Short mmCIF file of C-alpha atoms in Angstrom, two decimals:
data_model
loop_
_atom_site.label_atom_id
_atom_site.label_comp_id
_atom_site.label_asym_id
_atom_site.label_seq_id
_atom_site.Cartn_x
_atom_site.Cartn_y
_atom_site.Cartn_z
CA MET A 1 -6.96 -14.42 17.37
CA CYS A 2 -3.71 -16.29 17.94
CA SER A 3 -2.01 -16.39 21.32
CA ASP A 4 1.52 -17.18 22.44
CA LYS A 5 0.48 -20.74 23.24
CA ILE A 6 2.03 -23.33 20.93
CA LEU A 7 -0.33 -25.88 19.44
CA GLU A 8 0.78 -29.48 19.01
CA ASN A 9 -0.61 -32.27 16.88
CA GLU A 10 -1.10 -35.87 17.96
CA PHE A 11 2.61 -36.53 17.32
CA GLY A 12 3.77 -33.81 19.69
CA GLN A 13 4.90 -31.55 16.83
CA PRO A 14 4.29 -27.78 16.94
CA ILE A 15 1.73 -26.64 14.35
CA GLY A 16 0.12 -23.38 13.28
CA TRP A 17 -3.19 -22.06 14.54
CA PRO A 18 -6.32 -22.91 12.52
CA VAL A 19 -7.43 -20.47 9.83
CA ARG A 20 -10.52 -18.67 11.19
CA ILE A 21 -11.85 -17.28 7.90
CA ASP A 22 -13.34 -18.84 4.81
CA LEU A 23 -11.01 -19.07 1.82
CA PRO A 24 -10.77 -17.96 -0.91
CA ARG A 25 -11.49 -14.29 -0.24
CA PRO A 26 -13.01 -11.94 -2.84
CA ARG A 27 -10.82 -10.05 -5.24
CA PRO A 28 -10.80 -6.24 -4.94
CA ASP A 29 -13.71 -4.94 -6.99
CA HIS A 30 -11.99 -1.66 -7.92
CA ARG A 31 -14.56 0.48 -6.13
CA ARG A 32 -14.02 4.13 -5.27
CA LEU A 33 -12.49 4.48 -1.79
CA GLN A 34 -13.80 7.67 -0.21
CA GLY A 35 -12.04 9.48 2.61
CA HIS A 36 -12.27 12.82 4.37
CA TRP A 37 -9.10 14.31 2.85
CA GLY A 38 -9.64 12.91 -0.63
CA TYR A 39 -10.43 9.67 -2.39
CA LEU A 40 -9.09 6.86 -4.57
CA GLU A 41 -10.74 5.91 -7.84
CA PRO A 42 -9.87 3.41 -10.57
CA LEU A 43 -7.08 4.73 -12.76
CA THR A 44 -8.17 5.71 -16.26
CA PRO A 45 -6.33 7.14 -19.29
CA ASP A 46 -7.91 10.51 -18.47
CA HIS A 47 -5.75 10.77 -15.34
CA ALA A 48 -2.53 10.84 -17.37
CA PRO A 49 -2.15 14.60 -18.08
CA ALA A 50 -2.61 15.66 -14.46
CA LEU A 51 -0.41 12.85 -13.13
CA PHE A 52 2.32 13.74 -15.63
CA GLN A 53 2.34 17.27 -14.24
CA ALA A 54 2.19 15.96 -10.65
CA PHE A 55 5.29 13.79 -11.11
CA LEU A 56 7.26 16.08 -13.43
CA PRO A 57 8.88 18.27 -10.71
CA ASN A 58 10.53 15.25 -9.06
CA PRO A 59 12.12 12.77 -11.49
CA ALA A 60 13.98 11.24 -8.55
CA GLY A 61 10.61 9.86 -7.46
CA PHE A 62 11.01 7.22 -10.17
CA THR A 63 14.38 5.93 -8.95
CA TYR A 64 12.93 2.91 -7.15
CA MET A 65 10.02 2.41 -9.55
CA PRO A 66 10.29 -0.15 -12.37
CA ASN A 67 9.23 2.54 -14.86
CA GLY A 68 10.10 6.17 -15.65
CA PRO A 69 11.10 8.89 -15.29
CA TYR A 70 9.14 10.46 -18.12
CA THR A 71 9.90 13.67 -19.97
CA GLU A 72 7.34 13.27 -22.75
CA PRO A 73 3.58 13.26 -22.11
CA ALA A 74 2.96 10.70 -24.86
CA GLU A 75 5.32 8.19 -23.29
CA PHE A 76 3.67 8.63 -19.90
CA GLN A 77 0.22 8.33 -21.49
CA ARG A 78 1.18 4.90 -22.83
CA PHE A 79 2.18 3.80 -19.33
CA ILE A 80 -1.12 5.01 -17.88
CA ASP A 81 -3.13 3.46 -20.72
CA ALA A 82 -1.56 0.06 -20.02
CA SER A 83 -1.84 0.46 -16.25
CA ALA A 84 -5.54 1.31 -16.48
CA GLN A 85 -6.12 -2.06 -18.22
CA SER A 86 -4.15 -4.07 -15.65
CA ARG A 87 -5.96 -6.13 -13.02
CA ASP A 88 -2.85 -7.20 -11.11
CA PRO A 89 -1.46 -4.68 -10.32
CA LEU A 90 -4.82 -2.96 -9.84
CA PHE A 91 -4.21 0.77 -10.15
CA TYR A 92 -5.95 3.59 -8.28
CA ALA A 93 -5.56 7.32 -8.81
CA ILE A 94 -5.22 9.33 -5.59
CA CYS A 95 -7.33 12.47 -5.83
CA THR A 96 -7.92 15.61 -3.79
CA PRO A 97 -11.55 16.47 -2.92
CA ASP A 98 -11.82 18.58 -6.08
CA GLY A 99 -10.79 15.60 -8.22
CA THR A 100 -7.16 16.51 -8.93
CA PRO A 101 -5.02 13.34 -9.16
CA LEU A 102 -1.68 13.69 -7.35
CA GLY A 103 -0.42 10.11 -7.29
CA HIS A 104 -1.25 6.44 -7.72
CA ALA A 105 -1.11 3.20 -5.75
CA THR A 106 -2.06 -0.41 -6.43
CA PHE A 107 -3.08 -3.73 -5.02
CA LEU A 108 -0.84 -6.43 -6.50
CA ARG A 109 0.19 -10.04 -6.06
CA ILE A 110 -3.46 -10.57 -5.23
CA ASP A 111 -3.90 -14.07 -3.77
CA PRO A 112 -7.56 -14.72 -2.86
CA ALA A 113 -6.86 -18.41 -2.23
CA GLN A 114 -4.58 -17.53 0.70
CA GLY A 115 -6.16 -14.21 1.69
CA VAL A 116 -2.93 -12.30 1.02
CA ILE A 117 -2.51 -9.06 -0.90
CA GLU A 118 0.27 -6.49 -1.39
CA VAL A 119 0.21 -2.73 -1.70
CA GLY A 120 2.68 -1.29 -4.18
CA PHE A 121 3.41 0.97 -7.16
CA ILE A 122 2.97 3.79 -4.65
CA HIS A 123 4.00 7.04 -6.30
CA TYR A 124 3.17 10.38 -4.70
CA GLY A 125 3.80 13.66 -6.48
CA PRO A 126 5.48 16.36 -4.35
CA ALA A 127 2.13 18.05 -3.63
CA LEU A 128 0.82 14.81 -2.07
CA GLN A 129 3.83 13.94 0.05
CA ARG A 130 3.60 14.53 3.82
CA THR A 131 -0.09 15.36 3.68
CA ALA A 132 -3.08 13.93 5.53
CA LEU A 133 -4.30 12.52 2.19
CA ALA A 134 -1.02 10.62 1.75
CA THR A 135 -1.63 8.76 5.02
CA GLU A 136 -5.37 8.46 4.46
CA THR A 137 -4.67 6.74 1.12
CA MET A 138 -2.86 3.94 2.92
CA TYR A 139 -5.59 3.73 5.54
CA LEU A 140 -8.36 3.49 2.94
CA MET A 141 -6.56 0.68 1.12
CA MET A 142 -5.93 -1.25 4.36
CA ALA A 143 -9.54 -0.80 5.47
CA HIS A 144 -10.77 -2.14 2.13
CA VAL A 145 -8.51 -5.18 2.41
CA PHE A 146 -9.31 -6.08 6.01
CA ASP A 147 -12.84 -4.74 6.60
CA ASP A 148 -14.45 -5.19 3.18
CA LEU A 149 -12.57 -8.18 1.77
CA GLY A 150 -11.52 -10.02 4.95
CA TYR A 151 -7.91 -10.78 4.00
CA ARG A 152 -5.46 -12.36 6.47
CA ARG A 153 -2.26 -10.57 5.48
CA TYR A 154 -1.33 -7.26 3.88
CA GLU A 155 2.19 -6.88 2.49
CA TRP A 156 4.56 -4.01 1.71
CA LYS A 157 7.76 -4.67 -0.22
CA CYS A 158 10.39 -2.24 -1.43
CA ASP A 159 13.99 -1.96 -2.54
CA ALA A 160 16.01 -2.49 0.63
CA LEU A 161 17.98 0.66 -0.27
CA ASN A 162 14.81 2.78 -0.39
CA ALA A 163 15.06 4.32 3.08
CA PRO A 164 11.98 6.60 2.76
CA SER A 165 9.79 3.63 1.81
CA ARG A 166 11.08 1.58 4.73
CA ARG A 167 10.42 4.46 7.14
CA ALA A 168 6.92 4.86 5.74
CA ALA A 169 6.15 1.16 6.21
CA LYS A 170 7.18 1.28 9.86
CA ARG A 171 5.23 4.50 10.50
CA LEU A 172 2.12 2.89 9.03
CA GLY A 173 2.35 -0.08 11.39
CA PHE A 174 3.94 -2.69 9.15
CA THR A 175 6.27 -5.20 10.78
CA PHE A 176 9.69 -5.70 9.16
CA GLU A 177 10.19 -9.35 8.23
CA GLY A 178 13.62 -9.37 6.63
CA ILE A 179 15.43 -8.91 3.33
CA PHE A 180 15.30 -11.24 0.35
CA ARG A 181 18.70 -10.85 -1.30
CA GLN A 182 18.77 -10.31 -5.07
CA ALA A 183 15.05 -11.07 -5.10
CA THR A 184 14.44 -9.38 -8.43
CA THR A 185 15.88 -6.98 -11.00
CA TYR A 186 14.70 -3.69 -12.48
CA LYS A 187 16.26 -1.09 -14.73
CA GLY A 188 19.27 -3.38 -15.15
CA ARG A 189 19.97 -3.45 -11.40
CA ASN A 190 19.80 -6.15 -8.76
CA ARG A 191 17.26 -5.51 -6.02
CA ASP A 192 17.38 -6.77 -2.48
CA THR A 193 13.77 -6.61 -1.30
CA ALA A 194 12.69 -5.59 2.21
CA TRP A 195 9.48 -7.33 3.32
CA PHE A 196 6.88 -5.89 5.72
CA SER A 197 3.39 -7.02 6.72
CA ILE A 198 0.29 -6.29 8.78
CA LEU A 199 -1.93 -9.20 9.86
CA ASP A 200 -5.67 -9.26 10.34
CA ARG A 201 -5.34 -9.60 14.12
CA GLU A 202 -3.20 -6.44 14.21
CA TRP A 203 -5.61 -4.37 12.15
CA PRO A 204 -8.13 -3.31 14.86
CA ALA A 205 -5.48 -1.48 16.91
CA ALA A 206 -3.94 0.07 13.79
CA LYS A 207 -7.38 1.16 12.54
CA ALA A 208 -8.16 2.89 15.83
CA GLU A 209 -4.92 4.88 15.66
CA PHE A 210 -5.43 5.80 12.01
CA THR A 211 -8.94 7.02 12.85
CA ARG A 212 -7.64 9.15 15.71
CA TRP A 213 -4.82 10.65 13.66
CA LEU A 214 -6.91 11.38 10.55
CA ALA A 215 -9.64 13.23 12.47
CA PRO A 216 -9.80 16.92 11.41
CA SER A 217 -9.40 17.86 15.09
CA ASN A 218 -5.82 16.52 14.93
CA PHE A 219 -4.80 19.23 12.43
CA ASP A 220 -4.35 22.96 12.85
CA ALA A 221 -5.54 25.66 10.46
CA ASP A 222 -2.43 25.20 8.31
CA GLY A 223 -2.99 21.44 8.02
CA SER A 224 -0.14 20.48 10.33
CA GLN A 225 -0.64 17.50 12.64
CA LEU A 226 -1.07 18.19 16.34
CA SER A 227 0.08 14.73 17.42
CA PRO A 228 1.93 12.07 15.40
CA LEU A 229 0.72 8.74 14.14
CA ALA A 230 1.81 6.07 16.60
CA ILE A 231 1.07 2.49 15.49
CA ALA A 232 3.07 -0.17 17.29
CA ALA A 233 4.34 -2.84 14.92
CA ALA A 234 4.52 -6.43 16.12
CA SER A 235 7.80 -7.37 17.75
#
């Protein structure tokens, strides 16, 4: 745990606090991540038909993705086939309790040597958006990173123009760190990238609030939340 106190070396220069964990950290082992409202499992080619149907009603969902939109199942199948083989990004299918995949998400830019990992390639079909499973997905991935793997830093990056993604990051407790101008390109466009993060010392408070919010007692018979998620990001 770091405090507000500034450390100094023998030359009177300010220096960072010592790293309190052993490095490197393990890589994600692509295990199933089980929740109450659904689960994540390693993406396979068999997920392609259901995901194609999940994404088809909302082609605008691909606007800020580096791929898509897709109008032909075969083209989408090729994307899923390649994604299922990737290890960075490491793709997960997001499934309802009955096994229906409604979206995908990944760990990427995996850096065991520094204990840093990013969440990305988050794509929710319309049936997944604004559901308890949508939030639980992000919780399950964070819990795996911090509790199971012991990472120091968890990152979220998005197109700076992607307002819904930026709102989601803040709701989930990520701290906004700034914008990297013209950081990358995709689909022939420049992208300014907004950076967000959660640190290991911030995770316990965030975890407690996720646990409270995700409890079935926080939802009515129609599945509507009774009280909102309220995670305070670092200032």
